[in-house]
Amino acid sequence: MKEQLPVLVVVVPLLTAPLLVLLRAPAAVRILSLLAAAASTAAAVTLALTVEAPISYHLGGWPPPIGIEYRVTQATAFVLALVTTIATFSLLLGARGTRSEVTNGRTHLFYAAFLLCLAGLLGMVVTGDAFNVFVFLEISSLSTYALVAMGRRRRAFTAALNYLILGTIGGTFVLIGIGLLFQMTGTLNALDIARHMTQAEVGGTRTVQVAFAFLVVGFGIKLAVFPLHQWLPNAYAESPSAVSSFLAGTATKVIYFQTMRALLVLFGASYVFGTLRFGLFLGVLSLLGMFAGSLAAIYQTSLKRLLAYSSIGQVGYLTLALSFGSEAGTYAGLLHMGAHAITKTALFVVAAAIVSGVGTDRIDALAGLGKRLPLCAFAFVLGGLGLIGVPGTAGFVSKWALLEAALADGHLGYAAALLLSSLLAVVYVWRVVEVMYFRQPPPDAPAARGLRGYDWGALGPALVLMVASILLGVWSSPITGYVRTAATQLFRGGL
Amino acid sequence: MNTGIWNYWVVVFLMMAGLYVVMAKRNYVKKLMGLSIFQVSVIMLYVSMGKVTGGTAPIYVLDGGTPAEGIVYSNALPHVLMLTAIVVGVATTAVGLGLIVRVREAYGSVEEDVVTEQDRAAEAAEARDFAEAGP
Amino acid sequence: MNASTAIVAALLTPLAGALLVALTGRRPNVRETMTALASLATLAWVLWLVPAVALEGNRPELVLARDMLPGVDLAFQVEPLGLLYALVATVLWPVTSAYAVGYMRGHHETHQTRFFVCFALAIFAALGIAFAANLGTLFLFYEVLTLSTYPLVTHQQTDEAKRAGRVYLGILLTTSVCLLLLAIAWTATTAGTLDFRPGGILRGHIPAASVPLLLGLYAYGCGKAALMPLHRWLPNAMVAPTPVSALLHAVAVVKAGVFAILKVVVYVFGLDLLRETGGSQWLMWVAAFTILMGSFIAFTKDNLKARLAYSTIAQLAYIVLGAALATPDGILGGGLHIATHAVGKITLFFCAGAILVASHKKNISEMDGLGRAMPLTMGAFFVGSLSIIGVPPMGGSWSKWMLALGAADGHAIFIGVLMLSSLLNIGYLIPIPIRAFFFDPKPEHAHGHGSAAHAHGEAPLLCVVPLCITAAGCLALFFFADQIVDLLRPLVEG
């Protein structure tokens, strides 16, 4: 049983999805999907706790490089645990949030798509085969398009369609990149590709450079790196609450992990940052993304769009960490990926709780929320503090790591920009806080309804995530130690 | 021109044509068709890279019940990969067309300009309603 | 019981107090009892720590969590300067609590539960700052203090309060996130540790040319020290209820800023490093400028609380000056001034609040003849003023004397600055009690019911008693200054 865990993580949600379609009964579907996600979480957490040397799982008994290999290292186990945990929390929310949002009669399809998306994301992380990455990428993408389209308003359709068009271009670019690499190396196994890449007649060629460009742009689109981010705000803002919280915490994070692996494992840090000098280019794009995303967030009129633009800014932090091309940068990137996943998911879940209490996510409509739904408003403040990176939250631990990585390489300018852009986060978070606490509630708004007035299906998970963020903020050593070894391994090209 | 790489010219032409259609056309159906062309170009890329000069179809040529010696076969792996890619392409087109149907139902049009205009008008109306109802 | 337990207890008591206050919010009398109990218990814990630190020279330590950040523990260590700051905050907390009850009820403020909860949280943060064993822990509690006082500053929830809150958060968060955090990260990468150690951690790790820059990041990063030109949040914060201005913006919050600067100078840079490199030279001038400008601006303010706010800005710069001098007497004088200014200024703020509650007057020009109705309050105001000016037999005289001694060693010009500033202090503080006692009340506006406006006497008892206590404290500090200096002396020896 234990040696099958690497594949079970993916297979459980993958096979549960069609079951749900057959089952149809909404209550049973909800419970079964939650069980599947929980089982997957248990498998992932077990792997994370037990993995020491990399585990290589041979699918169908075929050894690599002929067969497909699933590889679990500390880095992949960390991402697996993160993604499955966030999926479970989002599904808890889905159990309440989707009832009002998804048109009746389609609940089972919603959950099936959700689990497929989860399976796709997990597959991408765990597989050690380049083409397999593409297949899982498309599994998760296709189900995401469907999930986004299930939003409350008609705008969800266009959001999903635009995402589909850009996402497919991104996915196809990835496919081209993989194809060119296959052409040069004759293998699809990631480690095998990396091994061939060290040979001069492969690594130095124009074809490899082109493959690099295609892969980076392809992942860049799916990661929403500035200026390839246009799909993200609408897709996050218009999708059902459970989906936006799930996507915000997992989709871009998994792609970020793929980008890291592409740069550090497939091509190798010395090629990317030494030969190609990609660091400066990526660094400048990251800075632009950090400021553009945060500035745009300041001017949003809807809470979910504000959070979405903030995500674009946060992707800038992630790619900035990667652009340092150092071990410290890799560590900071992985850490910030985790911290931001928790924080942003928590905020989207709070947004869901607010939407189900107020009926809309227009920021104007949140006037006086500090009186009407004090716990929701308070939870938003906590999450916002995590987003800003106030000490005592997980966001601070990762911001500190970013800062140290920047200073260690002598990038004083990057360090200053990092701090300045976190001030923009103060502005967009506090804009909402002021509306919640200083503006009078509309006269027709219902008064505070005590503890029963809340959507606990949403607020409960949100508060749990907030507490987790604060606990990690003051006692981070278990996670930071784990992530550091994972980052060291990853940076040296280990998979 | 080296005729040995003309297959790449075909691929590049299809790819650019597809991307151009996606970007330039304002009609969602046409965009989706452009996307399909773009995806097909990649299938061409893979299929052509499986060709081995002088190679035959990757099916064993039998010599008295056992595989014959010294026969060059083309690489079958890219073709197999493309089976998956074709499925992905079909699925993408299907989901896309399904979405377009829903867009058409909701907006009464599949022109991006019309849809954007309606969204903008709805947004403005919502803001106005709120300003009137609010304090 | 050992000292570590006392540290935990001192930190947890205000936190538990906040929780209890929140839970008993529906019954004001029970709630106020909770505040009183928590404040007295906290004081008891801190007092319990005094003998070990002051007499036996121990440095009780406590590690709450290993590796809050990699290599930085969430840890506490009680050393003399921190103990002094904690003592000042906790001695004045019960007094202020009593005053706050009288003020909030007398002034019919709303949201009193939130007020007392945030107040207790602010004390919790102040104690965390006082006992922090490294810069990481200090930064954590520094930000907690900023955030927990934000609801207090914006207590009225009016547009004016919102604006003041923006300036407050804007300046304090910007400086701490952009400058202080950068300085801490810089320190971590150059020195390899963030622990406070006697003699400093930077010596030998940092080129002399970088010292002024890093010191500048710290001095302005601690925006709570209100060094010009980053002082604007302090006058803005006066929109808060008077007990907040009294305890937080004369004692806990502003002193957190100068305390952090003193602590960084002593335990991160080390006095030797600063003296050898002359890296703090520029800071002396900035402090001197702030001292004089703060006093000049205080002259122009008719609103009593605004005048006190600018006076505070000037007085904080005394402490920064003491730190920048980096001489033993300068440091001791700065440390002593934390205590003497706190007691003096809180007295003045208490008086301002008592006047507001009893007579609804905010402006100095309206206070003519007020001493006849409120002799105790105005008497206390006079005593507090003398202490701020530095006239014996008030505590303030000693700290100014020590600072002047510190400047005498090579920077005699700053003695002149201190003298001039004392004159200015006399100029803007003494006229207030003089007007109150010797001027005739101005005739009331024609349409007002003049007699009713004069019917008031002293403020409620809960307001008057605390301000008498702190006024007595000003006097007492004159006689106990020696003990405080002895407590602090290990800072500058060895």
PDB file of C-alpha atoms in Angstrom, chain C residues 137-370:
ATOM      1  CA  THR C 137      11.048  39.726  18.157  1.00  0.00           C
ATOM      2  CA  LEU C 138      11.209  43.471  18.637  1.00  0.00           C
ATOM      3  CA  PHE C 139       9.969  44.062  15.100  1.00  0.00           C
ATOM      4  CA  LEU C 140       7.116  41.610  15.581  1.00  0.00           C
ATOM      5  CA  PHE C 141       5.810  43.407  18.664  1.00  0.00           C
ATOM      6  CA  TYR C 142       6.551  46.808  17.183  1.00  0.00           C
ATOM      7  CA  GLU C 143       4.073  46.051  14.414  1.00  0.00           C
ATOM      8  CA  VAL C 144       1.569  44.542  16.842  1.00  0.00           C
ATOM      9  CA  LEU C 145       1.729  47.805  18.774  1.00  0.00           C
ATOM     10  CA  THR C 146       1.089  49.848  15.625  1.00  0.00           C
ATOM     11  CA  LEU C 147      -1.879  47.732  14.632  1.00  0.00           C
ATOM     12  CA  SER C 148      -3.422  47.419  18.086  1.00  0.00           C
ATOM     13  CA  THR C 149      -3.333  51.194  18.594  1.00  0.00           C
ATOM     14  CA  TYR C 150      -4.887  51.941  15.200  1.00  0.00           C
ATOM     15  CA  PRO C 151      -8.438  51.253  16.465  1.00  0.00           C
ATOM     16  CA  LEU C 152      -7.689  53.503  19.446  1.00  0.00           C
ATOM     17  CA  VAL C 153      -6.552  56.407  17.316  1.00  0.00           C
ATOM     18  CA  THR C 154      -9.573  56.070  15.053  1.00  0.00           C
ATOM     19  CA  HIS C 155     -11.888  55.450  18.000  1.00  0.00           C
ATOM     20  CA  GLN C 156     -14.401  58.141  17.023  1.00  0.00           C
ATOM     21  CA  GLN C 157     -14.801  56.605  13.529  1.00  0.00           C
ATOM     22  CA  THR C 158     -15.381  60.045  12.067  1.00  0.00           C
ATOM     23  CA  ASP C 159     -13.851  61.287   8.833  1.00  0.00           C
ATOM     24  CA  GLU C 160     -11.295  63.202  10.850  1.00  0.00           C
ATOM     25  CA  ALA C 161     -10.375  60.035  12.719  1.00  0.00           C
ATOM     26  CA  LYS C 162     -10.132  58.137   9.449  1.00  0.00           C
ATOM     27  CA  ARG C 163      -7.738  60.729   8.045  1.00  0.00           C
ATOM     28  CA  ALA C 164      -5.671  60.717  11.204  1.00  0.00           C
ATOM     29  CA  GLY C 165      -5.634  56.917  11.083  1.00  0.00           C
ATOM     30  CA  ARG C 166      -4.328  57.014   7.523  1.00  0.00           C
ATOM     31  CA  VAL C 167      -1.471  59.299   8.516  1.00  0.00           C
ATOM     32  CA  TYR C 168      -0.816  57.166  11.592  1.00  0.00           C
ATOM     33  CA  LEU C 169      -0.682  53.847   9.766  1.00  0.00           C
ATOM     34  CA  GLY C 170       0.813  55.404   6.684  1.00  0.00           C
ATOM     35  CA  ILE C 171       3.850  56.821   8.454  1.00  0.00           C
ATOM     36  CA  LEU C 172       4.332  54.090  11.044  1.00  0.00           C
ATOM     37  CA  LEU C 173       3.877  51.166   8.660  1.00  0.00           C
ATOM     38  CA  THR C 174       5.804  52.772   5.811  1.00  0.00           C
ATOM     39  CA  THR C 175       8.796  53.565   7.957  1.00  0.00           C
ATOM     40  CA  SER C 176       8.824  50.233   9.716  1.00  0.00           C
ATOM     41  CA  VAL C 177       8.297  48.136   6.602  1.00  0.00           C
ATOM     42  CA  CYS C 178      10.528  50.103   4.258  1.00  0.00           C
ATOM     43  CA  LEU C 179      13.303  51.291   6.554  1.00  0.00           C
ATOM     44  CA  LEU C 180      13.320  49.287   9.761  1.00  0.00           C
ATOM     45  CA  LEU C 181      12.813  45.934   8.070  1.00  0.00           C
ATOM     46  CA  LEU C 182      15.487  46.769   5.518  1.00  0.00           C
ATOM     47  CA  ALA C 183      17.843  47.773   8.319  1.00  0.00           C
ATOM     48  CA  ILE C 184      17.141  44.537  10.175  1.00  0.00           C
ATOM     49  CA  ALA C 185      17.663  42.421   7.068  1.00  0.00           C
ATOM     50  CA  TRP C 186      20.878  44.300   6.364  1.00  0.00           C
ATOM     51  CA  THR C 187      22.030  43.689   9.915  1.00  0.00           C
ATOM     52  CA  ALA C 188      21.176  40.007   9.619  1.00  0.00           C
ATOM     53  CA  THR C 189      23.170  39.548   6.417  1.00  0.00           C
ATOM     54  CA  THR C 190      26.223  41.471   7.645  1.00  0.00           C
ATOM     55  CA  ALA C 191      26.359  40.467  11.305  1.00  0.00           C
ATOM     56  CA  GLY C 192      24.865  36.999  10.917  1.00  0.00           C
ATOM     57  CA  THR C 193      22.724  37.409  14.026  1.00  0.00           C
ATOM     58  CA  LEU C 194      19.954  39.635  15.294  1.00  0.00           C
ATOM     59  CA  ASP C 195      20.493  39.079  19.006  1.00  0.00           C
ATOM     60  CA  PHE C 196      20.999  42.044  21.288  1.00  0.00           C
ATOM     61  CA  ARG C 197      24.458  41.657  22.783  1.00  0.00           C
ATOM     62  CA  PRO C 198      26.370  43.968  25.096  1.00  0.00           C
ATOM     63  CA  GLY C 199      28.947  45.813  23.050  1.00  0.00           C
ATOM     64  CA  GLY C 200      26.994  45.393  19.821  1.00  0.00           C
ATOM     65  CA  ILE C 201      27.014  42.860  17.028  1.00  0.00           C
ATOM     66  CA  LEU C 202      28.089  45.003  14.101  1.00  0.00           C
ATOM     67  CA  ARG C 203      31.598  45.939  15.121  1.00  0.00           C
ATOM     68  CA  GLY C 204      34.098  44.535  12.657  1.00  0.00           C
ATOM     69  CA  HIS C 205      31.372  43.502  10.217  1.00  0.00           C
ATOM     70  CA  ILE C 206      30.406  46.810   8.706  1.00  0.00           C
ATOM     71  CA  PRO C 207      32.499  49.439   6.926  1.00  0.00           C
ATOM     72  CA  ALA C 208      32.625  52.816   8.664  1.00  0.00           C
ATOM     73  CA  ALA C 209      31.020  54.528   5.701  1.00  0.00           C
ATOM     74  CA  SER C 210      27.868  52.414   6.036  1.00  0.00           C
ATOM     75  CA  VAL C 211      27.329  53.188   9.719  1.00  0.00           C
ATOM     76  CA  PRO C 212      25.530  56.529   9.235  1.00  0.00           C
ATOM     77  CA  LEU C 213      23.286  55.023   6.569  1.00  0.00           C
ATOM     78  CA  LEU C 214      22.336  51.994   8.642  1.00  0.00           C
ATOM     79  CA  LEU C 215      21.812  54.171  11.714  1.00  0.00           C
ATOM     80  CA  GLY C 216      19.595  56.415   9.618  1.00  0.00           C
ATOM     81  CA  LEU C 217      17.515  53.435   8.520  1.00  0.00           C
ATOM     82  CA  TYR C 218      17.031  52.520  12.170  1.00  0.00           C
ATOM     83  CA  ALA C 219      16.407  56.066  13.431  1.00  0.00           C
ATOM     84  CA  TYR C 220      13.780  56.804  10.799  1.00  0.00           C
ATOM     85  CA  GLY C 221      12.615  53.205  10.648  1.00  0.00           C
ATOM     86  CA  CYS C 222      11.469  53.592  14.231  1.00  0.00           C
ATOM     87  CA  GLY C 223       8.871  56.087  13.098  1.00  0.00           C
ATOM     88  CA  LYS C 224       7.354  55.994  16.566  1.00  0.00           C
ATOM     89  CA  ALA C 225      10.288  58.118  17.759  1.00  0.00           C
ATOM     90  CA  ALA C 226       8.702  60.946  15.732  1.00  0.00           C
ATOM     91  CA  LEU C 227      11.997  62.332  14.523  1.00  0.00           C
ATOM     92  CA  MET C 228      11.421  65.242  12.164  1.00  0.00           C
ATOM     93  CA  PRO C 229      10.384  65.211   9.349  1.00  0.00           C
ATOM     94  CA  LEU C 230       8.484  61.972  10.099  1.00  0.00           C
ATOM     95  CA  HIS C 231       6.660  63.363  13.133  1.00  0.00           C
ATOM     96  CA  ARG C 232       3.301  64.227  11.637  1.00  0.00           C
ATOM     97  CA  TRP C 233       1.506  61.104  12.844  1.00  0.00           C
ATOM     98  CA  LEU C 234       1.837  62.177  16.471  1.00  0.00           C
ATOM     99  CA  PRO C 235      -0.175  65.425  16.347  1.00  0.00           C
ATOM    100  CA  ASN C 236      -2.668  63.606  14.109  1.00  0.00           C
ATOM    101  CA  ALA C 237      -3.056  60.832  16.658  1.00  0.00           C
ATOM    102  CA  MET C 238      -4.344  63.389  19.171  1.00  0.00           C
ATOM    103  CA  VAL C 239      -7.799  62.869  17.710  1.00  0.00           C
ATOM    104  CA  ALA C 240      -7.891  59.785  19.958  1.00  0.00           C
ATOM    105  CA  PRO C 241      -9.545  59.891  23.395  1.00  0.00           C
ATOM    106  CA  THR C 242      -7.276  61.498  25.981  1.00  0.00           C
ATOM    107  CA  PRO C 243      -6.315  58.323  27.910  1.00  0.00           C
ATOM    108  CA  VAL C 244      -4.920  56.999  24.640  1.00  0.00           C
ATOM    109  CA  SER C 245      -2.943  60.164  24.097  1.00  0.00           C
ATOM    110  CA  ALA C 246      -1.788  59.945  27.681  1.00  0.00           C
ATOM    111  CA  LEU C 247      -0.586  56.376  27.972  1.00  0.00           C
ATOM    112  CA  LEU C 248       0.180  55.569  24.376  1.00  0.00           C
ATOM    113  CA  HIS C 249       1.274  58.815  22.829  1.00  0.00           C
ATOM    114  CA  ALA C 250       3.218  60.017  25.815  1.00  0.00           C
ATOM    115  CA  VAL C 251       4.390  56.688  27.201  1.00  0.00           C
ATOM    116  CA  ALA C 252       4.041  53.335  25.478  1.00  0.00           C
ATOM    117  CA  VAL C 253       4.013  54.027  21.731  1.00  0.00           C
ATOM    118  CA  VAL C 254       6.392  56.938  21.411  1.00  0.00           C
ATOM    119  CA  LYS C 255       8.717  55.516  24.003  1.00  0.00           C
ATOM    120  CA  ALA C 256       8.741  52.266  22.038  1.00  0.00           C
ATOM    121  CA  GLY C 257      10.356  54.210  19.216  1.00  0.00           C
ATOM    122  CA  VAL C 258      13.065  55.884  21.239  1.00  0.00           C
ATOM    123  CA  PHE C 259      13.529  52.738  23.302  1.00  0.00           C
ATOM    124  CA  ALA C 260      14.211  50.791  20.114  1.00  0.00           C
ATOM    125  CA  ILE C 261      16.708  53.406  18.988  1.00  0.00           C
ATOM    126  CA  LEU C 262      18.499  53.338  22.356  1.00  0.00           C
ATOM    127  CA  LYS C 263      18.516  49.579  22.315  1.00  0.00           C
ATOM    128  CA  VAL C 264      19.891  49.425  18.788  1.00  0.00           C
ATOM    129  CA  VAL C 265      22.593  51.941  19.643  1.00  0.00           C
ATOM    130  CA  VAL C 266      23.659  50.081  22.763  1.00  0.00           C
ATOM    131  CA  TYR C 267      23.201  46.454  21.758  1.00  0.00           C
ATOM    132  CA  VAL C 268      23.493  46.393  17.965  1.00  0.00           C
ATOM    133  CA  PHE C 269      25.958  49.120  17.059  1.00  0.00           C
ATOM    134  CA  GLY C 270      27.700  49.399  20.414  1.00  0.00           C
ATOM    135  CA  LEU C 271      28.836  52.739  21.743  1.00  0.00           C
ATOM    136  CA  ASP C 272      32.439  52.149  20.722  1.00  0.00           C
ATOM    137  CA  LEU C 273      31.594  51.620  17.084  1.00  0.00           C
ATOM    138  CA  LEU C 274      29.565  54.815  16.933  1.00  0.00           C
ATOM    139  CA  ARG C 275      32.198  56.855  18.721  1.00  0.00           C
ATOM    140  CA  GLU C 276      35.051  55.483  16.603  1.00  0.00           C
ATOM    141  CA  THR C 277      33.314  56.066  13.292  1.00  0.00           C
ATOM    142  CA  GLY C 278      31.436  59.230  14.214  1.00  0.00           C
ATOM    143  CA  GLY C 279      28.495  57.645  12.439  1.00  0.00           C
ATOM    144  CA  SER C 280      25.949  59.238  14.726  1.00  0.00           C
ATOM    145  CA  GLN C 281      27.178  62.796  14.295  1.00  0.00           C
ATOM    146  CA  TRP C 282      24.445  63.732  11.850  1.00  0.00           C
ATOM    147  CA  LEU C 283      21.774  62.252  14.093  1.00  0.00           C
ATOM    148  CA  MET C 284      22.726  64.669  16.886  1.00  0.00           C
ATOM    149  CA  TRP C 285      21.995  67.590  14.607  1.00  0.00           C
ATOM    150  CA  VAL C 286      18.715  66.125  13.451  1.00  0.00           C
ATOM    151  CA  ALA C 287      17.751  65.566  17.082  1.00  0.00           C
ATOM    152  CA  ALA C 288      18.772  69.102  18.027  1.00  0.00           C
ATOM    153  CA  PHE C 289      16.733  70.461  15.131  1.00  0.00           C
ATOM    154  CA  THR C 290      13.725  68.415  16.209  1.00  0.00           C
ATOM    155  CA  ILE C 291      14.089  69.625  19.807  1.00  0.00           C
ATOM    156  CA  LEU C 292      14.030  73.276  18.814  1.00  0.00           C
ATOM    157  CA  MET C 293      11.478  73.027  16.002  1.00  0.00           C
ATOM    158  CA  GLY C 294       9.121  70.950  18.134  1.00  0.00           C
ATOM    159  CA  SER C 295       9.244  73.577  20.856  1.00  0.00           C
ATOM    160  CA  PHE C 296       8.728  76.453  18.424  1.00  0.00           C
ATOM    161  CA  ILE C 297       5.728  74.777  16.827  1.00  0.00           C
ATOM    162  CA  ALA C 298       4.311  74.022  20.285  1.00  0.00           C
ATOM    163  CA  PHE C 299       4.256  77.790  20.893  1.00  0.00           C
ATOM    164  CA  THR C 300       1.919  78.324  17.980  1.00  0.00           C
ATOM    165  CA  LYS C 301      -0.665  75.763  19.040  1.00  0.00           C
ATOM    166  CA  ASP C 302      -3.693  76.963  20.945  1.00  0.00           C
ATOM    167  CA  ASN C 303      -5.227  73.503  21.198  1.00  0.00           C
ATOM    168  CA  LEU C 304      -3.837  72.100  24.441  1.00  0.00           C
ATOM    169  CA  LYS C 305      -3.400  68.536  23.206  1.00  0.00           C
ATOM    170  CA  ALA C 306      -1.691  69.708  20.025  1.00  0.00           C
ATOM    171  CA  ARG C 307       0.726  71.801  22.081  1.00  0.00           C
ATOM    172  CA  LEU C 308       1.496  68.799  24.260  1.00  0.00           C
ATOM    173  CA  ALA C 309       1.973  66.656  21.148  1.00  0.00           C
ATOM    174  CA  TYR C 310       4.639  68.942  19.729  1.00  0.00           C
ATOM    175  CA  SER C 311       6.211  69.171  23.148  1.00  0.00           C
ATOM    176  CA  THR C 312       6.383  65.373  23.115  1.00  0.00           C
ATOM    177  CA  ILE C 313       8.104  65.417  19.734  1.00  0.00           C
ATOM    178  CA  ALA C 314      10.738  67.740  21.135  1.00  0.00           C
ATOM    179  CA  GLN C 315      11.188  65.703  24.311  1.00  0.00           C
ATOM    180  CA  LEU C 316      11.573  62.453  22.370  1.00  0.00           C
ATOM    181  CA  ALA C 317      14.383  64.047  20.430  1.00  0.00           C
ATOM    182  CA  TYR C 318      16.200  64.549  23.780  1.00  0.00           C
ATOM    183  CA  ILE C 319      16.380  60.796  24.078  1.00  0.00           C
ATOM    184  CA  VAL C 320      17.492  60.391  20.484  1.00  0.00           C
ATOM    185  CA  LEU C 321      20.130  63.010  21.153  1.00  0.00           C
ATOM    186  CA  GLY C 322      21.304  61.027  24.160  1.00  0.00           C
ATOM    187  CA  ALA C 323      21.550  57.909  22.006  1.00  0.00           C
ATOM    188  CA  ALA C 324      23.327  59.723  19.204  1.00  0.00           C
ATOM    189  CA  LEU C 325      25.907  61.181  21.609  1.00  0.00           C
ATOM    190  CA  ALA C 326      26.860  57.579  22.379  1.00  0.00           C
ATOM    191  CA  THR C 327      28.525  58.615  25.612  1.00  0.00           C
ATOM    192  CA  PRO C 328      27.757  56.808  28.881  1.00  0.00           C
ATOM    193  CA  ASP C 329      26.071  59.845  30.382  1.00  0.00           C
ATOM    194  CA  GLY C 330      24.117  60.426  27.191  1.00  0.00           C
ATOM    195  CA  ILE C 331      22.735  56.901  27.233  1.00  0.00           C
ATOM    196  CA  LEU C 332      21.947  57.034  30.960  1.00  0.00           C
ATOM    197  CA  GLY C 333      20.317  60.432  30.564  1.00  0.00           C
ATOM    198  CA  GLY C 334      18.280  59.180  27.613  1.00  0.00           C
ATOM    199  CA  GLY C 335      17.160  56.134  29.559  1.00  0.00           C
ATOM    200  CA  LEU C 336      16.256  58.207  32.595  1.00  0.00           C
ATOM    201  CA  HIS C 337      14.383  60.659  30.401  1.00  0.00           C
ATOM    202  CA  ILE C 338      12.152  57.797  29.213  1.00  0.00           C
ATOM    203  CA  ALA C 339      10.910  57.527  32.789  1.00  0.00           C
ATOM    204  CA  THR C 340      10.833  61.183  33.817  1.00  0.00           C
ATOM    205  CA  HIS C 341       9.249  62.474  30.641  1.00  0.00           C
ATOM    206  CA  ALA C 342       6.670  59.680  30.734  1.00  0.00           C
ATOM    207  CA  VAL C 343       5.489  60.605  34.209  1.00  0.00           C
ATOM    208  CA  GLY C 344       5.573  64.329  33.508  1.00  0.00           C
ATOM    209  CA  LYS C 345       3.830  64.204  30.166  1.00  0.00           C
ATOM    210  CA  ILE C 346       1.157  61.760  31.266  1.00  0.00           C
ATOM    211  CA  THR C 347       0.290  64.200  34.053  1.00  0.00           C
ATOM    212  CA  LEU C 348      -0.166  66.984  31.530  1.00  0.00           C
ATOM    213  CA  PHE C 349      -2.327  64.815  29.276  1.00  0.00           C
ATOM    214  CA  PHE C 350      -4.433  63.697  32.230  1.00  0.00           C
ATOM    215  CA  CYS C 351      -5.008  67.355  33.061  1.00  0.00           C
ATOM    216  CA  ALA C 352      -5.950  68.149  29.479  1.00  0.00           C
ATOM    217  CA  GLY C 353      -8.466  65.312  29.513  1.00  0.00           C
ATOM    218  CA  ALA C 354      -9.859  66.304  32.909  1.00  0.00           C
ATOM    219  CA  ILE C 355     -10.366  69.859  31.663  1.00  0.00           C
ATOM    220  CA  LEU C 356     -12.152  68.510  28.608  1.00  0.00           C
ATOM    221  CA  VAL C 357     -14.442  66.276  30.648  1.00  0.00           C
ATOM    222  CA  ALA C 358     -15.288  68.950  33.235  1.00  0.00           C
ATOM    223  CA  SER C 359     -15.464  72.078  31.122  1.00  0.00           C
ATOM    224  CA  HIS C 360     -15.493  70.825  27.495  1.00  0.00           C
ATOM    225  CA  LYS C 361     -12.623  73.193  26.725  1.00  0.00           C
ATOM    226  CA  LYS C 362      -9.878  72.258  24.315  1.00  0.00           C
ATOM    227  CA  ASN C 363      -8.144  75.539  23.645  1.00  0.00           C
ATOM    228  CA  ILE C 364      -5.683  77.280  25.930  1.00  0.00           C
ATOM    229  CA  SER C 365      -7.176  80.687  25.212  1.00  0.00           C
ATOM    230  CA  GLU C 366     -10.427  79.565  26.844  1.00  0.00           C
ATOM    231  CA  MET C 367      -8.803  78.400  30.055  1.00  0.00           C
ATOM    232  CA  ASP C 368      -8.414  81.727  31.792  1.00  0.00           C
ATOM    233  CA  GLY C 369      -9.429  81.471  35.399  1.00  0.00           C
ATOM    234  CA  LEU C 370      -9.971  77.753  35.187  1.00  0.00           C
TER     235      LEU C 370
END
